[in-house]
Amino acid sequence: MKGRNFLKKLIVISLLLSNSLLLNACNDKATVKAETPNTTLQKVIKWKMVTAWPKNFPGLGTGANNLAEKINQLSGGRLQVKVYGAGELVPALEIFDAVSRGTAQMGHGAAYYWKGKDATLQFFSTVPFGLTAQEMNGWLYNGGGLGLWQQAYEKYNLIPMPAGNMGVQMGGWFNKEINSIDDLNGLKMRIPGLGGEVLKRAGGTPVNLPGGELFTAMQSGTIDATEWVGPYNDLAFGFYKVAKYYYYPGWHEPGTALEAIINKDAFEALPKDLQAIVKNACKIANHEMLAEYTARNNDALKELVEKYHVQVRKFPDDVLAKLRTLSDDVVKELANKDDFSKKVYDSYISYRDKTINWSEYSERAYLNIRSDKAQ
Ligand code: CA
């Protein structure tokens, strides 16, 4: 009996021991499981974002800040992006090269600033008499535009992403009335991109200056006229102090896409989840900027007119018709540059033709009935 009891005890003890070991093993596993993500979380990647905008400039600079904050938040602090205003790390119009060579991992600007490298890149910001903001997003995300943009930037070691839009811009600030196309003859005006080329065909002299230099250039008479963005941004720069007439519509920039440019090596070195976070943060920033401009332009225009007595004028129809003809020529000529340019032109123009048709039934039909003053 004694021997049997001893054997029983031995079995019970060994069972208890094995259970205890098993439990410990489970606990260890649980501990390891819980600690694994924490260890990953502690790895912080730091990026620099250079921008074409004055630091914290309303809408644009703050739009870049918003994008950086979104990336920081969504990554739980694993990818921290520090924003630099124009001139802090590199001048406004040198951010493309800076990100391309890896001086900064990321940039925020607009593709038409790089027309000196390749005129076709302008299609990825805006085209005179081209797509509105809503339509541009349609072309980029769902109409093949973004794929072409990525191809175009590949040789610069850059990945582009839409990261902001301001909607239809204003036509610009002038100190004389524009009553005929001849009034543009001899005019020295800050107007970037293809709109600048159109002004040249109308006898003017286009100049591309970064936003931060425009007020002084107008004040000193270095330029006769300038466009910038729209009421929200133009009020912030105080152009009403140096120009009398504020013309609309912004035929040259109907919905400029701003870009986030990302150094390809830096992007590819990110874990997949952080790559997805960067892409989606750009999408959020893109939509949020348009919402902000849509809301703030209304109030700013009211202030410009009521408080600062700015004279708001519409370009005469015949001036716009002539600018439209010149624009079509300028844009068509781009298509003849090379095979890739033709591909981009065909994609953009065929999308515009389709959307013009649909807009008649949707946006235009609705806006026309809503603006009926009798209601
Ligand atoms: Ca502009």
Coordinates of C-alpha atoms and ligand atoms in Angstrom, one line a residue:
M1 CA 0.0 0.0 0.0
K2 CA 2.8 2.3 1.0
G3 CA 4.5 1.8 -2.3
R4 CA 1.2 2.5 -4.2
N5 CA 0.5 5.7 -2.2
F6 CA 4.0 6.9 -2.9
L7 CA 3.5 6.3 -6.6
K8 CA 0.2 8.2 -6.5
K9 CA 1.9 11.2 -4.8
L10 CA 4.7 11.1 -7.3
I11 CA 2.2 11.2 -10.2
V12 CA 0.3 14.1 -8.6
I13 CA 3.5 16.1 -8.0
S14 CA 4.7 15.5 -11.5
L15 CA 1.3 16.6 -12.9
L16 CA 1.4 19.7 -10.8
L17 CA 4.9 20.4 -11.9
S18 CA 4.2 20.0 -15.6
N19 CA 1.0 22.2 -15.3
S20 CA 3.1 24.8 -13.6
L21 CA 5.8 24.6 -16.3
L22 CA 3.1 24.8 -19.0
L23 CA 1.5 27.8 -17.3
N24 CA 4.9 29.5 -17.0
A25 CA 5.5 28.8 -20.7
C26 CA 2.1 30.3 -21.6
N27 CA 2.8 33.3 -19.5
D28 CA 6.2 33.8 -21.1
K29 CA 4.5 33.5 -24.5
A30 CA 1.9 36.0 -23.5
T31 CA 4.6 38.4 -22.3
V32 CA 6.6 38.0 -25.5
K33 CA 3.4 38.6 -27.6
A34 CA 2.6 41.7 -25.7
E35 CA 6.1 43.1 -25.9
T36 CA 6.6 42.6 -29.6
P37 CA 4.6 45.5 -30.9
N38 CA 6.0 47.8 -28.1
T39 CA 9.5 47.1 -29.3
T40 CA 8.5 48.0 -32.9
L41 CA 6.7 51.1 -31.7
Q42 CA 9.8 52.5 -30.1
K43 CA 11.6 52.6 -33.5
V44 CA 11.2 56.3 -34.6
I45 CA 11.9 57.4 -38.1
K46 CA 12.5 61.1 -38.7
W47 CA 11.8 62.9 -42.0
K48 CA 12.3 66.4 -43.1
M49 CA 9.6 68.1 -45.3
V50 CA 10.7 71.1 -47.3
T51 CA 8.0 73.4 -48.7
A52 CA 7.5 76.0 -51.4
W53 CA 5.4 78.2 -48.9
P54 CA 6.3 80.7 -46.3
K55 CA 6.3 78.9 -42.9
N56 CA 2.8 78.6 -41.4
F57 CA 1.3 80.6 -44.3
P58 CA -2.5 80.3 -44.1
G59 CA -3.8 77.3 -46.1
L60 CA -0.6 76.3 -47.8
G61 CA 2.0 76.3 -45.1
T62 CA -0.6 75.2 -42.6
G63 CA -1.7 72.6 -45.1
A64 CA 1.8 71.1 -45.2
N65 CA 1.8 71.2 -41.3
N66 CA -1.5 69.4 -41.3
L67 CA 0.0 66.6 -43.6
A68 CA 3.0 66.2 -41.3
E69 CA 0.7 66.1 -38.2
K70 CA -1.5 63.4 -39.9
I71 CA 1.5 61.2 -40.5
N72 CA 2.8 61.7 -37.0
Q73 CA -0.6 60.9 -35.5
L74 CA -1.5 57.9 -37.7
S75 CA 1.9 56.3 -37.2
G76 CA 1.6 56.7 -33.4
G77 CA 4.8 58.8 -33.5
R78 CA 6.8 56.2 -35.4
L79 CA 7.3 58.4 -38.4
Q80 CA 7.9 62.0 -37.4
V81 CA 7.9 64.7 -40.1
K82 CA 9.4 68.1 -39.4
V83 CA 8.2 70.9 -41.7
Y84 CA 10.5 73.6 -43.1
G85 CA 9.2 76.8 -44.6
A86 CA 10.5 78.2 -47.9
G87 CA 14.2 79.3 -47.4
E88 CA 14.7 77.6 -44.1
L89 CA 16.5 74.6 -45.5
V90 CA 16.3 75.3 -49.2
P91 CA 14.6 78.1 -51.3
A92 CA 11.0 77.6 -52.4
L93 CA 11.8 76.6 -56.0
E94 CA 14.6 74.2 -55.1
I95 CA 12.6 71.7 -53.1
F96 CA 12.2 69.3 -56.0
D97 CA 16.0 68.9 -56.3
A98 CA 16.4 68.7 -52.6
V99 CA 14.0 65.8 -52.2
S100 CA 15.3 64.1 -55.4
R101 CA 18.8 64.0 -54.0
G102 CA 17.6 63.1 -50.4
T103 CA 18.5 66.3 -48.6
A104 CA 14.9 66.1 -47.4
Q105 CA 12.7 63.0 -47.6
M106 CA 9.6 64.9 -48.5
G107 CA 8.4 68.1 -50.1
H108 CA 5.2 70.1 -50.6
G109 CA 4.8 72.2 -53.7
A110 CA 3.2 72.1 -57.1
A111 CA 4.2 70.4 -60.3
Y112 CA 4.1 73.5 -62.5
Y113 CA 7.0 74.9 -60.6
W114 CA 9.2 72.3 -62.4
K115 CA 8.3 73.2 -66.0
G116 CA 11.9 74.1 -66.6
K117 CA 12.8 70.4 -66.1
D118 CA 9.9 69.1 -68.3
A119 CA 7.0 71.2 -69.5
T120 CA 4.7 68.1 -69.4
L121 CA 4.8 68.1 -65.6
Q122 CA 2.4 71.0 -65.7
F123 CA -0.5 68.7 -66.5
F124 CA -0.1 67.3 -63.0
S125 CA -0.8 70.7 -61.3
T126 CA -3.2 72.6 -63.6
V127 CA -4.0 73.5 -67.2
P128 CA -5.7 76.7 -68.3
F129 CA -9.4 76.0 -69.0
G130 CA -8.7 72.5 -67.7
L131 CA -10.1 70.5 -64.8
T132 CA -11.7 71.8 -61.6
A133 CA -10.5 70.5 -58.2
Q134 CA -13.2 67.8 -58.1
E135 CA -12.5 66.7 -61.7
M136 CA -8.7 66.8 -61.1
N137 CA -9.1 64.4 -58.2
G138 CA -11.3 62.2 -60.5
W139 CA -8.6 62.2 -63.2
L140 CA -5.7 61.5 -60.7
Y141 CA -7.3 58.9 -58.5
N142 CA -9.7 57.2 -61.0
G143 CA -8.8 58.3 -64.5
G144 CA -5.2 57.2 -64.8
G145 CA -3.6 60.6 -64.0
L146 CA -1.7 59.5 -60.9
G147 CA -0.1 56.5 -62.6
L148 CA 1.2 58.9 -65.4
W149 CA 2.4 61.3 -62.8
Q150 CA 4.3 58.5 -61.0
Q151 CA 5.9 57.5 -64.3
A152 CA 6.9 61.1 -65.0
Y153 CA 8.7 61.5 -61.6
E154 CA 10.4 58.1 -61.5
K155 CA 13.6 59.3 -63.2
Y156 CA 13.9 62.0 -60.6
N157 CA 13.8 59.3 -57.8
L158 CA 10.5 60.9 -56.6
I159 CA 7.0 59.6 -55.8
P160 CA 4.3 62.2 -56.2
M161 CA 1.0 62.2 -54.3
P162 CA -1.9 64.8 -54.6
A163 CA -1.8 66.7 -51.3
G164 CA -4.0 69.8 -51.5
N165 CA -6.2 71.8 -53.8
M166 CA -7.6 75.4 -53.5
G167 CA -10.4 75.2 -56.0
V168 CA -10.9 77.8 -58.7
Q169 CA -8.4 80.6 -58.2
M170 CA -8.9 84.3 -58.9
G171 CA -7.6 85.9 -62.1
G172 CA -5.2 88.3 -60.3
W173 CA -4.5 91.8 -59.1
F174 CA -4.1 94.7 -61.6
N175 CA -3.6 98.4 -61.3
K176 CA -5.4 99.0 -64.6
E177 CA -8.6 97.7 -66.1
I178 CA -8.5 94.9 -68.5
N179 CA -11.1 95.8 -71.2
S180 CA -9.5 94.1 -74.2
I181 CA -6.8 91.5 -74.9
D182 CA -4.5 94.4 -75.9
D183 CA -4.5 95.5 -72.2
L184 CA -2.4 92.4 -71.5
N185 CA 0.2 93.5 -74.1
G186 CA 3.4 94.7 -72.4
L187 CA 2.1 93.6 -68.9
K188 CA 4.7 92.1 -66.6
M189 CA 2.8 89.7 -64.5
R190 CA 3.6 87.0 -62.0
I191 CA 1.7 84.0 -63.4
P192 CA 3.2 80.5 -63.2
G193 CA 2.8 77.4 -65.4
L194 CA 0.9 77.2 -68.7
G195 CA -1.1 80.4 -67.9
G196 CA 2.2 82.3 -68.1
E197 CA 2.9 80.9 -71.5
V198 CA -0.6 82.0 -72.6
L199 CA 0.1 85.6 -71.3
K200 CA 3.3 85.6 -73.3
R201 CA 1.3 84.8 -76.5
A202 CA -1.0 87.7 -75.6
G203 CA 2.1 90.0 -75.6
G204 CA 2.7 90.0 -71.8
T205 CA 5.8 89.0 -69.8
P206 CA 5.2 86.2 -67.4
V207 CA 7.3 86.0 -64.3
N208 CA 7.5 83.1 -61.8
L209 CA 8.2 84.3 -58.3
P210 CA 7.5 82.5 -55.0
G211 CA 4.6 83.8 -53.0
G212 CA 6.7 85.3 -50.3
E213 CA 8.3 87.8 -52.8
L214 CA 5.1 89.0 -54.5
F215 CA 4.0 91.9 -52.2
T216 CA 7.4 93.6 -52.5
A217 CA 7.6 93.0 -56.2
M218 CA 4.2 94.7 -56.7
Q219 CA 5.1 97.5 -54.3
S220 CA 8.4 98.3 -56.0
G221 CA 7.0 98.0 -59.5
T222 CA 9.2 95.1 -60.5
I223 CA 5.9 93.5 -61.7
D224 CA 2.7 95.3 -62.9
A225 CA 0.3 92.6 -61.9
T226 CA 0.2 89.3 -60.0
E227 CA -2.0 86.4 -59.4
W228 CA -1.5 84.2 -56.3
V229 CA -4.4 82.0 -55.2
G230 CA -7.8 83.4 -54.1
P231 CA -9.3 85.7 -51.4
Y232 CA -8.2 83.7 -48.4
N233 CA -4.5 83.7 -49.4
D234 CA -4.5 87.0 -51.2
L235 CA -5.9 88.8 -48.2
A236 CA -3.2 87.3 -46.0
F237 CA -0.5 88.8 -48.3
G238 CA -2.2 92.2 -48.3
F239 CA -2.3 92.7 -52.1
Y240 CA -5.2 95.1 -51.7
K241 CA -2.6 97.6 -50.5
V242 CA -0.7 97.5 -53.8
A243 CA -3.4 96.8 -56.4
K244 CA -6.7 98.3 -57.2
Y245 CA -8.6 95.7 -59.3
Y246 CA -9.2 92.1 -58.4
Y247 CA -10.1 90.1 -61.5
Y248 CA -11.9 86.8 -61.9
P249 CA -12.2 84.0 -62.9
G250 CA -8.9 82.2 -62.6
W251 CA -9.0 80.8 -66.1
H252 CA -5.3 79.8 -65.8
E253 CA -5.8 77.8 -62.5
P254 CA -9.2 76.2 -62.3
G255 CA -8.2 73.6 -59.7
T256 CA -4.5 73.3 -59.1
A257 CA -3.3 70.1 -57.5
L258 CA -0.6 70.6 -54.9
E259 CA 1.8 67.8 -54.5
A260 CA 3.6 65.9 -51.8
I261 CA 6.9 64.6 -53.3
I262 CA 8.6 61.8 -51.6
N263 CA 12.2 60.5 -52.0
K264 CA 11.7 57.0 -53.5
D265 CA 14.6 55.4 -51.5
A266 CA 13.2 56.9 -48.2
F267 CA 9.7 55.7 -49.1
E268 CA 10.8 52.2 -50.0
A269 CA 12.8 51.9 -46.8
L270 CA 9.6 52.3 -44.8
P271 CA 7.7 49.3 -43.4
K272 CA 4.5 48.6 -45.5
D273 CA 2.1 50.0 -42.8
L274 CA 4.0 53.3 -42.7
Q275 CA 3.9 53.5 -46.5
A276 CA 0.1 53.1 -46.4
I277 CA 0.0 55.8 -43.6
V278 CA 1.9 58.3 -45.8
K279 CA -0.3 57.6 -48.8
N280 CA -3.5 57.9 -46.8
A281 CA -2.4 61.0 -44.9
C282 CA -1.8 62.7 -48.3
K283 CA -5.3 61.8 -49.3
I284 CA -6.8 63.2 -46.1
A285 CA -4.7 66.4 -46.4
N286 CA -5.8 66.8 -50.0
H287 CA -9.5 66.8 -49.1
E288 CA -9.1 68.9 -46.0
M289 CA -7.3 71.7 -47.8
L290 CA -10.1 72.0 -50.4
A291 CA -12.7 72.1 -47.6
E292 CA -10.8 74.8 -45.8
Y293 CA -10.4 77.0 -48.9
T294 CA -14.1 76.5 -49.8
A295 CA -15.1 77.8 -46.4
R296 CA -12.6 80.6 -45.9
N297 CA -12.6 82.2 -49.4
N298 CA -16.2 83.3 -48.8
D299 CA -15.4 85.3 -45.7
A300 CA -12.1 86.7 -47.1
L301 CA -13.8 88.0 -50.3
K302 CA -16.4 89.8 -48.2
E303 CA -13.7 91.4 -46.1
L304 CA -11.7 92.5 -49.2
V305 CA -14.8 94.2 -50.6
E306 CA -16.4 95.6 -47.5
K307 CA -13.4 96.5 -45.4
Y308 CA -10.7 97.3 -48.0
H309 CA -13.0 98.4 -50.9
V310 CA -11.3 96.2 -53.5
Q311 CA -12.9 96.5 -56.9
V312 CA -13.8 93.0 -58.1
R313 CA -14.1 92.8 -61.9
K314 CA -14.8 90.0 -64.3
F315 CA -12.6 89.6 -67.3
P316 CA -14.7 90.5 -70.4
D317 CA -16.1 87.6 -72.3
D318 CA -14.1 88.3 -75.5
V319 CA -10.8 88.5 -73.5
L320 CA -11.6 85.1 -72.0
A321 CA -12.5 83.7 -75.4
K322 CA -9.2 84.8 -76.8
L323 CA -7.3 83.4 -73.8
R324 CA -9.1 80.1 -74.4
T325 CA -7.9 79.9 -78.0
L326 CA -4.4 80.8 -77.0
S327 CA -4.5 78.2 -74.2
D328 CA -5.7 75.4 -76.5
D329 CA -2.7 76.2 -78.8
V330 CA -0.2 76.2 -75.9
V331 CA -1.5 72.9 -74.4
K332 CA -1.7 71.2 -77.9
E333 CA 1.9 72.1 -78.6
L334 CA 3.0 70.3 -75.4
A335 CA 1.5 67.1 -76.8
N336 CA 4.0 67.2 -79.7
K337 CA 7.0 67.2 -77.5
D338 CA 7.5 63.5 -77.2
D339 CA 5.5 60.2 -76.9
F340 CA 5.0 60.4 -73.2
S341 CA 3.7 64.0 -73.4
K342 CA 1.3 62.9 -76.0
K343 CA 0.1 60.1 -73.7
V344 CA -0.4 62.5 -70.8
Y345 CA -2.2 65.1 -73.1
D346 CA -4.5 62.4 -74.5
S347 CA -5.4 61.1 -71.1
Y348 CA -6.0 64.6 -69.6
I349 CA -8.0 66.0 -72.6
S350 CA -10.1 62.9 -73.1
Y351 CA -11.0 63.0 -69.4
R352 CA -11.8 66.7 -69.7
D353 CA -14.1 66.1 -72.7
K354 CA -16.0 63.4 -70.8
T355 CA -16.3 65.4 -67.6
I356 CA -17.5 68.5 -69.5
N357 CA -20.4 66.4 -70.8
W358 CA -21.3 65.1 -67.3
S359 CA -20.8 68.5 -65.7
E360 CA -23.6 69.9 -67.9
Y361 CA -26.0 67.5 -66.3
S362 CA -24.7 67.8 -62.8
E363 CA -22.7 70.8 -61.4
R364 CA -23.6 73.4 -64.0
A365 CA -27.3 72.4 -64.1
Y366 CA -27.5 72.6 -60.4
L367 CA -25.4 75.8 -59.9
N368 CA -27.5 77.5 -62.5
I369 CA -30.8 76.8 -60.7
R370 CA -29.3 77.6 -57.3
S371 CA -27.9 81.0 -58.4
D372 CA -31.3 82.1 -59.6
K373 CA -31.6 85.4 -57.7
A374 CA -35.4 85.3 -57.8
Q375 CA -35.3 82.5 -55.2
Ligands
CA1 CA -2.0 80.8 -58.6

